[in-house]
């Protein structure tokens, strides 16, 4: 069953969207939030568990200090206040992915609160998103429902549970209601989640891979008629796990809410599931404020105290904020807005910075990463940084071209060799016998042959039509199997023709 | 070689000395206790599991090390080779752990509790696992899913609870030492009604890692023994910081054994808690309590009266906090990962229904009662009125203790308001059962340490009476210092340990014998009609 929707434009004419986000960030600590089991993604199910993660009788939690440090860093990067003293609580509910049948989470005493994040939209507009809180909790295990048609628990024959993820440290970042985004709400949604992802990656506290669930977003959407102050009833779309999906899900929910409101019905307060294939949401669990998790302070843990000295020590270790860093790098490199945005979108800003640090100019670094490597990464379906091209390799390649040892065409061939693991650029040049022909004699021979073969072209050049030279150069390059320096070939042709 | 019957009546300290002097072997001692268990546990039912092979193997190892001599023998712990029983709420590798519940029947823990690791490091043979009220919920051990334990003084009476198994095992000479857990009195009250010694250490003084939690903020593991010194020796083995328990105190342990050995009351101020005696306390209990006060005064202690006006709210607050925490702690028993799994007989096979059927079949009535109570108390809209208020009472109780300890070095009271009641007597009256813990609960609510030692036999029934000593947090040594003195004064009066007056359990005419002689302060003894 498909829900009715209004066009986005019509929805915007009639209604004003209010957004809210809960972003869960998995921390990349060595061990879990409350146990010494390894925090590793992708291993055999139920291998990274000990008695604590399995909720065995008699076990007790011990807080991971690194997780607290990471949480404080996230709080600081989100311009939050850090609580001097805070506690964990138990959130009680029965579900088999939670081995204790309660989740140890922070409730009314988050470690970080009252922050904000300034988000830059594509046209440079700045939008401030207020952060309500960032609190610590543990992840649940992963359920796989077997035998049903949908992969959902309904209709499944049985379910398998993997507790490797159980107890992985999470920081949940909750925004205040975001008002005033108007028709830019979907774009803001994407930009906000992207900014959070970038911050935690930049801090080094999370692997920040959305496809692995390191960063997960629940998107709250409600609509109200223009001019009304009171919020409408919201839906919460769970686990929207790519940036594109965040944008689409918010857009879809706005359109769906608008249709519901237009029909005169109230919006149902519920969780929604996002479907990437149809780019729609479907109804999940009815959620009301009466959900009773019977929170109470976790008696097995003592309160966490974050001394001001410690917080300031951590603040001093924070890296430059991504937005400020971008501004600085663009100015340093002299890229245009368009060039810089392309670099950022291609995900090679760090790589270009490293390449420049290794000795390349900003122009050369951009040429190589944007011109050569990004395309190859796309073909290989990996991030450009993961292709394994060292900044030093690019500097070396570029030096060879500048020295005239190889030409650009050869350089790309050498790059392919590097990617194929054949060795350093120098080794590959040697091995493949690539070298610009620098002895003029064989070039002159090829030039004479080419001029003789195309007397008309030779006449044109003599007559001053220098641009016709391309045909002769091409023939010479062909004859020398690309090993000639095209610049030198041009000089020699002109010399030969006395132009 | 000492005769078996003598061997099992020796204190742990005496056993340790004889073992060190190689007068006896650990295998002999362990075998003597296993024989005693075989002889009397059919009547007492203190044990849920007997761990004979492992216990004898550990004993043999100790004997071999001693026989070989040298550094390894020198480094043996003072209690090496002294056997011990462990309450079946504490997890052990190699033996089942049931918590007295059907829901864990047959479950084997994949890990050892920290205290068990420490027993193993000290090479103390573990005789087995002792009976308890299901998940330590009760004051009589009648709530065990595996049948009640009986009081060695009178087999028709309860041994206290929840740690009735540990107390009865020690009282019946089935073990020289045992581990208990105390959430509201589960070590001290069984100690009182069986004529044994039991200590609830300062909260955080002994690691809780591996003790199946009832109420995390109240639970504490502690020693059960026949003498004050023996408890100190065991406390010294199990106590001290454990990084696996976040509530474990970082402080190094005081020398508790030295405190018990030196003993001292002269010039000490001992406070009688006005609210914890008198009305509601059995006359025989009051008499023995007053006698102990006289003895302490004669020994040079100054007896002062203190008032703890908020103690009257302790029981009510306890019955909100304990079930609240228990309702959450016991949620993990759902049939998904371990233990009992019951499938619903009718209707759809959903995870909720399997969990429901498992819990309905696996938990007994008292456990269900407390889970329901706690779930209700934590519910939205009730939290502030119940759990929130109870936490405030807790603070008030702590303040009462602070004020009392400003006036007195230790506090004293009867451990329980009555002697052992009859099996079944209070089973259908939960409130009457709960009232038995009225004097022990305040210590748990405030986290302060408490010790119960035998104070004699009540005049009206000839059954043991317990005297409770309380000290400020982290001052457990005071309990041993004062307890050792009072114990020696009382034993001098009785002409030996109180347990010498308990029935033998193996005498052929047991059913006609009186459980206690009348020399232990009891004017007459007409209890124990067994």
PDB file of N, CA and C in Angstrom, chain A residues 367-436:
ATOM      1  N   UNK A 367      45.217  18.253 -10.246  1.00  0.00           N
ATOM      2  CA  UNK A 367      45.188  17.626 -11.560  1.00  0.00           C
ATOM      3  C   UNK A 367      45.239  16.106 -11.438  1.00  0.00           C
ATOM      4  N   UNK A 368      46.154  15.627 -10.603  1.00  0.00           N
ATOM      5  CA  UNK A 368      46.318  14.182 -10.477  1.00  0.00           C
ATOM      6  C   UNK A 368      45.132  13.534  -9.787  1.00  0.00           C
ATOM      7  N   UNK A 369      44.739  14.092  -8.628  1.00  0.00           N
ATOM      8  CA  UNK A 369      43.641  13.452  -7.886  1.00  0.00           C
ATOM      9  C   UNK A 369      42.338  13.551  -8.648  1.00  0.00           C
ATOM     10  N   UNK A 370      41.984  14.743  -9.099  1.00  0.00           N
ATOM     11  CA  UNK A 370      40.691  14.919  -9.760  1.00  0.00           C
ATOM     12  C   UNK A 370      40.722  14.344 -11.172  1.00  0.00           C
ATOM     13  N   UNK A 371      41.857  14.482 -11.872  1.00  0.00           N
ATOM     14  CA  UNK A 371      41.928  14.084 -13.268  1.00  0.00           C
ATOM     15  C   UNK A 371      42.146  12.605 -13.456  1.00  0.00           C
ATOM     16  N   UNK A 372      42.868  12.004 -12.556  1.00  0.00           N
ATOM     17  CA  UNK A 372      43.256  10.605 -12.768  1.00  0.00           C
ATOM     18  C   UNK A 372      42.680   9.640 -11.733  1.00  0.00           C
ATOM     19  N   UNK A 373      42.890   9.979 -10.457  1.00  0.00           N
ATOM     20  CA  UNK A 373      42.659   8.957  -9.426  1.00  0.00           C
ATOM     21  C   UNK A 373      41.177   8.798  -9.084  1.00  0.00           C
ATOM     22  N   UNK A 374      40.451   9.917  -9.028  1.00  0.00           N
ATOM     23  CA  UNK A 374      39.032   9.831  -8.660  1.00  0.00           C
ATOM     24  C   UNK A 374      38.273   8.914  -9.619  1.00  0.00           C
ATOM     25  N   UNK A 375      38.549   9.052 -10.913  1.00  0.00           N
ATOM     26  CA  UNK A 375      37.873   8.215 -11.908  1.00  0.00           C
ATOM     27  C   UNK A 375      38.193   6.747 -11.711  1.00  0.00           C
ATOM     28  N   UNK A 376      39.471   6.481 -11.464  1.00  0.00           N
ATOM     29  CA  UNK A 376      39.869   5.078 -11.261  1.00  0.00           C
ATOM     30  C   UNK A 376      39.206   4.504 -10.008  1.00  0.00           C
ATOM     31  N   UNK A 377      39.105   5.333  -8.942  1.00  0.00           N
ATOM     32  CA  UNK A 377      38.468   4.869  -7.707  1.00  0.00           C
ATOM     33  C   UNK A 377      36.997   4.553  -7.954  1.00  0.00           C
ATOM     34  N   UNK A 378      36.387   5.392  -8.751  1.00  0.00           N
ATOM     35  CA  UNK A 378      34.978   5.182  -9.073  1.00  0.00           C
ATOM     36  C   UNK A 378      34.799   3.842  -9.781  1.00  0.00           C
ATOM     37  N   UNK A 379      35.682   3.580 -10.732  1.00  0.00           N
ATOM     38  CA  UNK A 379      35.597   2.312 -11.468  1.00  0.00           C
ATOM     39  C   UNK A 379      35.815   1.124 -10.542  1.00  0.00           C
ATOM     40  N   UNK A 380      36.703   1.323  -9.569  1.00  0.00           N
ATOM     41  CA  UNK A 380      36.999   0.228  -8.635  1.00  0.00           C
ATOM     42  C   UNK A 380      36.004   0.193  -7.480  1.00  0.00           C
ATOM     43  N   UNK A 381      35.095   1.185  -7.425  1.00  0.00           N
ATOM     44  CA  UNK A 381      34.073   1.262  -6.385  1.00  0.00           C
ATOM     45  C   UNK A 381      34.683   1.345  -4.978  1.00  0.00           C
ATOM     46  N   UNK A 382      35.709   2.151  -4.863  1.00  0.00           N
ATOM     47  CA  UNK A 382      36.285   2.393  -3.536  1.00  0.00           C
ATOM     48  C   UNK A 382      36.498   3.896  -3.377  1.00  0.00           C
ATOM     49  N   UNK A 383      36.784   4.299  -2.132  1.00  0.00           N
ATOM     50  CA  UNK A 383      37.135   5.698  -1.910  1.00  0.00           C
ATOM     51  C   UNK A 383      38.490   5.967  -2.551  1.00  0.00           C
ATOM     52  N   UNK A 384      38.698   7.169  -3.114  1.00  0.00           N
ATOM     53  CA  UNK A 384      39.983   7.472  -3.762  1.00  0.00           C
ATOM     54  C   UNK A 384      41.168   7.208  -2.829  1.00  0.00           C
ATOM     55  N   UNK A 385      41.006   7.553  -1.567  1.00  0.00           N
ATOM     56  CA  UNK A 385      42.105   7.368  -0.621  1.00  0.00           C
ATOM     57  C   UNK A 385      42.459   5.913  -0.406  1.00  0.00           C
ATOM     58  N   UNK A 386      41.500   5.029  -0.743  1.00  0.00           N
ATOM     59  CA  UNK A 386      41.729   3.608  -0.488  1.00  0.00           C
ATOM     60  C   UNK A 386      42.441   2.912  -1.648  1.00  0.00           C
ATOM     61  N   UNK A 387      42.691   3.654  -2.759  1.00  0.00           N
ATOM     62  CA  UNK A 387      43.342   3.027  -3.906  1.00  0.00           C
ATOM     63  C   UNK A 387      44.798   2.696  -3.618  1.00  0.00           C
ATOM     64  N   UNK A 388      45.359   3.380  -2.649  1.00  0.00           N
ATOM     65  CA  UNK A 388      46.737   3.077  -2.282  1.00  0.00           C
ATOM     66  C   UNK A 388      47.762   3.897  -3.035  1.00  0.00           C
ATOM     67  N   UNK A 389      47.380   5.080  -3.487  1.00  0.00           N
ATOM     68  CA  UNK A 389      48.349   5.960  -4.155  1.00  0.00           C
ATOM     69  C   UNK A 389      48.981   6.858  -3.082  1.00  0.00           C
ATOM     70  N   UNK A 390      50.280   6.697  -2.893  1.00  0.00           N
ATOM     71  CA  UNK A 390      50.954   7.520  -1.896  1.00  0.00           C
ATOM     72  C   UNK A 390      51.218   8.905  -2.475  1.00  0.00           C
ATOM     73  N   UNK A 391      51.100   9.938  -1.652  1.00  0.00           N
ATOM     74  CA  UNK A 391      51.401  11.293  -2.138  1.00  0.00           C
ATOM     75  C   UNK A 391      52.778  11.357  -2.803  1.00  0.00           C
ATOM     76  N   UNK A 392      53.736  10.638  -2.259  1.00  0.00           N
ATOM     77  CA  UNK A 392      55.096  10.668  -2.814  1.00  0.00           C
ATOM     78  C   UNK A 392      55.118  10.130  -4.250  1.00  0.00           C
ATOM     79  N   UNK A 393      54.256   9.184  -4.533  1.00  0.00           N
ATOM     80  CA  UNK A 393      54.182   8.619  -5.877  1.00  0.00           C
ATOM     81  C   UNK A 393      53.782   9.692  -6.885  1.00  0.00           C
ATOM     82  N   UNK A 394      52.802  10.499  -6.484  1.00  0.00           N
ATOM     83  CA  UNK A 394      52.338  11.554  -7.394  1.00  0.00           C
ATOM     84  C   UNK A 394      53.443  12.582  -7.614  1.00  0.00           C
ATOM     85  N   UNK A 395      54.132  12.916  -6.546  1.00  0.00           N
ATOM     86  CA  UNK A 395      55.223  13.890  -6.678  1.00  0.00           C
ATOM     87  C   UNK A 395      56.291  13.332  -7.619  1.00  0.00           C
ATOM     88  N   UNK A 396      56.586  12.078  -7.459  1.00  0.00           N
ATOM     89  CA  UNK A 396      57.615  11.435  -8.293  1.00  0.00           C
ATOM     90  C   UNK A 396      57.198  11.404  -9.769  1.00  0.00           C
ATOM     91  N   UNK A 397      55.952  11.007  -9.996  1.00  0.00           N
ATOM     92  CA  UNK A 397      55.425  10.951 -11.364  1.00  0.00           C
ATOM     93  C   UNK A 397      55.492  12.321 -12.022  1.00  0.00           C
ATOM     94  N   UNK A 398      55.024  13.308 -11.245  1.00  0.00           N
ATOM     95  CA  UNK A 398      54.976  14.653 -11.805  1.00  0.00           C
ATOM     96  C   UNK A 398      56.379  15.172 -12.123  1.00  0.00           C
ATOM     97  N   UNK A 399      57.322  14.821 -11.267  1.00  0.00           N
ATOM     98  CA  UNK A 399      58.703  15.249 -11.487  1.00  0.00           C
ATOM     99  C   UNK A 399      59.245  14.644 -12.788  1.00  0.00           C
ATOM    100  N   UNK A 400      58.902  13.404 -13.032  1.00  0.00           N
ATOM    101  CA  UNK A 400      59.356  12.732 -14.255  1.00  0.00           C
ATOM    102  C   UNK A 400      58.822  13.433 -15.487  1.00  0.00           C
ATOM    103  N   UNK A 401      57.550  13.863 -15.423  1.00  0.00           N
ATOM    104  CA  UNK A 401      56.944  14.558 -16.568  1.00  0.00           C
ATOM    105  C   UNK A 401      57.639  15.901 -16.756  1.00  0.00           C
ATOM    106  N   UNK A 402      57.822  16.608 -15.611  1.00  0.00           N
ATOM    107  CA  UNK A 402      58.441  17.937 -15.721  1.00  0.00           C
ATOM    108  C   UNK A 402      59.872  17.852 -16.248  1.00  0.00           C
ATOM    109  N   UNK A 403      60.550  16.778 -15.891  1.00  0.00           N
ATOM    110  CA  UNK A 403      61.919  16.604 -16.370  1.00  0.00           C
ATOM    111  C   UNK A 403      61.955  16.113 -17.814  1.00  0.00           C
ATOM    112  N   UNK A 404      60.776  15.828 -18.367  1.00  0.00           N
ATOM    113  CA  UNK A 404      60.725  15.367 -19.744  1.00  0.00           C
ATOM    114  C   UNK A 404      61.124  13.914 -19.903  1.00  0.00           C
ATOM    115  N   UNK A 405      61.231  13.184 -18.783  1.00  0.00           N
ATOM    116  CA  UNK A 405      61.618  11.781 -18.883  1.00  0.00           C
ATOM    117  C   UNK A 405      60.475  10.958 -19.461  1.00  0.00           C
ATOM    118  N   UNK A 406      59.276  11.321 -19.082  1.00  0.00           N
ATOM    119  CA  UNK A 406      58.109  10.656 -19.657  1.00  0.00           C
ATOM    120  C   UNK A 406      57.107  11.747 -19.996  1.00  0.00           C
ATOM    121  N   UNK A 407      56.156  11.398 -20.832  1.00  0.00           N
ATOM    122  CA  UNK A 407      55.100  12.369 -21.124  1.00  0.00           C
ATOM    123  C   UNK A 407      53.850  12.037 -20.329  1.00  0.00           C
ATOM    124  N   UNK A 408      52.824  12.860 -20.496  1.00  0.00           N
ATOM    125  CA  UNK A 408      51.609  12.669 -19.697  1.00  0.00           C
ATOM    126  C   UNK A 408      50.953  11.323 -19.953  1.00  0.00           C
ATOM    127  N   UNK A 409      50.957  10.920 -21.195  1.00  0.00           N
ATOM    128  CA  UNK A 409      50.316   9.656 -21.522  1.00  0.00           C
ATOM    129  C   UNK A 409      51.022   8.500 -20.820  1.00  0.00           C
ATOM    130  N   UNK A 410      52.355   8.564 -20.862  1.00  0.00           N
ATOM    131  CA  UNK A 410      53.125   7.518 -20.174  1.00  0.00           C
ATOM    132  C   UNK A 410      52.863   7.574 -18.673  1.00  0.00           C
ATOM    133  N   UNK A 411      52.738   8.780 -18.154  1.00  0.00           N
ATOM    134  CA  UNK A 411      52.539   8.931 -16.716  1.00  0.00           C
ATOM    135  C   UNK A 411      51.280   8.200 -16.258  1.00  0.00           C
ATOM    136  N   UNK A 412      50.226   8.289 -17.062  1.00  0.00           N
ATOM    137  CA  UNK A 412      49.003   7.594 -16.656  1.00  0.00           C
ATOM    138  C   UNK A 412      49.222   6.086 -16.720  1.00  0.00           C
ATOM    139  N   UNK A 413      50.035   5.665 -17.665  1.00  0.00           N
ATOM    140  CA  UNK A 413      50.333   4.237 -17.764  1.00  0.00           C
ATOM    141  C   UNK A 413      51.125   3.795 -16.532  1.00  0.00           C
ATOM    142  N   UNK A 414      52.072   4.629 -16.124  1.00  0.00           N
ATOM    143  CA  UNK A 414      52.862   4.310 -14.936  1.00  0.00           C
ATOM    144  C   UNK A 414      51.952   4.250 -13.705  1.00  0.00           C
ATOM    145  N   UNK A 415      51.004   5.199 -13.635  1.00  0.00           N
ATOM    146  CA  UNK A 415      50.070   5.196 -12.511  1.00  0.00           C
ATOM    147  C   UNK A 415      49.311   3.872 -12.445  1.00  0.00           C
ATOM    148  N   UNK A 416      48.862   3.404 -13.601  1.00  0.00           N
ATOM    149  CA  UNK A 416      48.168   2.112 -13.624  1.00  0.00           C
ATOM    150  C   UNK A 416      49.076   1.001 -13.109  1.00  0.00           C
ATOM    151  N   UNK A 417      50.356   1.112 -13.487  1.00  0.00           N
ATOM    152  CA  UNK A 417      51.319   0.121 -13.013  1.00  0.00           C
ATOM    153  C   UNK A 417      51.458   0.161 -11.500  1.00  0.00           C
ATOM    154  N   UNK A 418      51.490   1.374 -10.959  1.00  0.00           N
ATOM    155  CA  UNK A 418      51.592   1.521  -9.504  1.00  0.00           C
ATOM    156  C   UNK A 418      50.377   0.873  -8.840  1.00  0.00           C
ATOM    157  N   UNK A 419      49.210   1.166  -9.405  1.00  0.00           N
ATOM    158  CA  UNK A 419      47.980   0.616  -8.821  1.00  0.00           C
ATOM    159  C   UNK A 419      47.939  -0.902  -8.935  1.00  0.00           C
ATOM    160  N   UNK A 420      48.578  -1.421  -9.973  1.00  0.00           N
ATOM    161  CA  UNK A 420      48.612  -2.873 -10.145  1.00  0.00           C
ATOM    162  C   UNK A 420      49.691  -3.504  -9.277  1.00  0.00           C
ATOM    163  N   UNK A 421      50.389  -2.665  -8.517  1.00  0.00           N
ATOM    164  CA  UNK A 421      51.375  -3.186  -7.578  1.00  0.00           C
ATOM    165  C   UNK A 421      52.671  -3.586  -8.242  1.00  0.00           C
ATOM    166  N   UNK A 422      53.016  -2.948  -9.383  1.00  0.00           N
ATOM    167  CA  UNK A 422      54.224  -3.363 -10.108  1.00  0.00           C
ATOM    168  C   UNK A 422      55.479  -2.699  -9.563  1.00  0.00           C
ATOM    169  N   UNK A 423      55.313  -1.740  -8.654  1.00  0.00           N
ATOM    170  CA  UNK A 423      56.503  -1.128  -8.073  1.00  0.00           C
ATOM    171  C   UNK A 423      56.412   0.389  -8.055  1.00  0.00           C
ATOM    172  N   UNK A 424      57.547   1.026  -7.842  1.00  0.00           N
ATOM    173  CA  UNK A 424      57.585   2.490  -7.821  1.00  0.00           C
ATOM    174  C   UNK A 424      57.542   2.993  -9.263  1.00  0.00           C
ATOM    175  N   UNK A 425      57.216   4.274  -9.489  1.00  0.00           N
ATOM    176  CA  UNK A 425      57.201   4.811 -10.856  1.00  0.00           C
ATOM    177  C   UNK A 425      58.513   4.543 -11.580  1.00  0.00           C
ATOM    178  N   UNK A 426      59.627   4.755 -10.929  1.00  0.00           N
ATOM    179  CA  UNK A 426      60.923   4.555 -11.597  1.00  0.00           C
ATOM    180  C   UNK A 426      61.080   3.114 -12.058  1.00  0.00           C
ATOM    181  N   UNK A 427      60.673   2.209 -11.175  1.00  0.00           N
ATOM    182  CA  UNK A 427      60.785   0.790 -11.524  1.00  0.00           C
ATOM    183  C   UNK A 427      59.919   0.432 -12.714  1.00  0.00           C
ATOM    184  N   UNK A 428      58.724   1.027 -12.724  1.00  0.00           N
ATOM    185  CA  UNK A 428      57.786   0.698 -13.810  1.00  0.00           C
ATOM    186  C   UNK A 428      58.283   1.262 -15.140  1.00  0.00           C
ATOM    187  N   UNK A 429      58.806   2.482 -15.105  1.00  0.00           N
ATOM    188  CA  UNK A 429      59.352   3.083 -16.320  1.00  0.00           C
ATOM    189  C   UNK A 429      60.435   2.176 -16.888  1.00  0.00           C
ATOM    190  N   UNK A 430      61.276   1.717 -15.990  1.00  0.00           N
ATOM    191  CA  UNK A 430      62.386   0.841 -16.366  1.00  0.00           C
ATOM    192  C   UNK A 430      61.871  -0.477 -16.946  1.00  0.00           C
ATOM    193  N   UNK A 431      60.963  -1.092 -16.178  1.00  0.00           N
ATOM    194  CA  UNK A 431      60.462  -2.412 -16.542  1.00  0.00           C
ATOM    195  C   UNK A 431      59.721  -2.394 -17.884  1.00  0.00           C
ATOM    196  N   UNK A 432      58.915  -1.337 -18.086  1.00  0.00           N
ATOM    197  CA  UNK A 432      58.100  -1.304 -19.307  1.00  0.00           C
ATOM    198  C   UNK A 432      58.831  -0.620 -20.478  1.00  0.00           C
ATOM    199  N   UNK A 433      60.031  -0.191 -20.227  1.00  0.00           N
ATOM    200  CA  UNK A 433      60.809   0.450 -21.280  1.00  0.00           C
ATOM    201  C   UNK A 433      60.188   1.764 -21.729  1.00  0.00           C
ATOM    202  N   UNK A 434      59.584   2.461 -20.802  1.00  0.00           N
ATOM    203  CA  UNK A 434      58.960   3.733 -21.147  1.00  0.00           C
ATOM    204  C   UNK A 434      59.980   4.838 -21.007  1.00  0.00           C
ATOM    205  N   UNK A 435      60.214   5.560 -22.072  1.00  0.00           N
ATOM    206  CA  UNK A 435      61.092   6.724 -21.958  1.00  0.00           C
ATOM    207  C   UNK A 435      60.832   7.595 -23.171  1.00  0.00           C
ATOM    208  N   UNK A 436      60.803   8.885 -22.944  1.00  0.00           N
ATOM    209  CA  UNK A 436      60.609   9.800 -24.055  1.00  0.00           C
ATOM    210  C   UNK A 436      61.843   9.689 -24.958  1.00  0.00           C
TER     211      UNK A 436
END
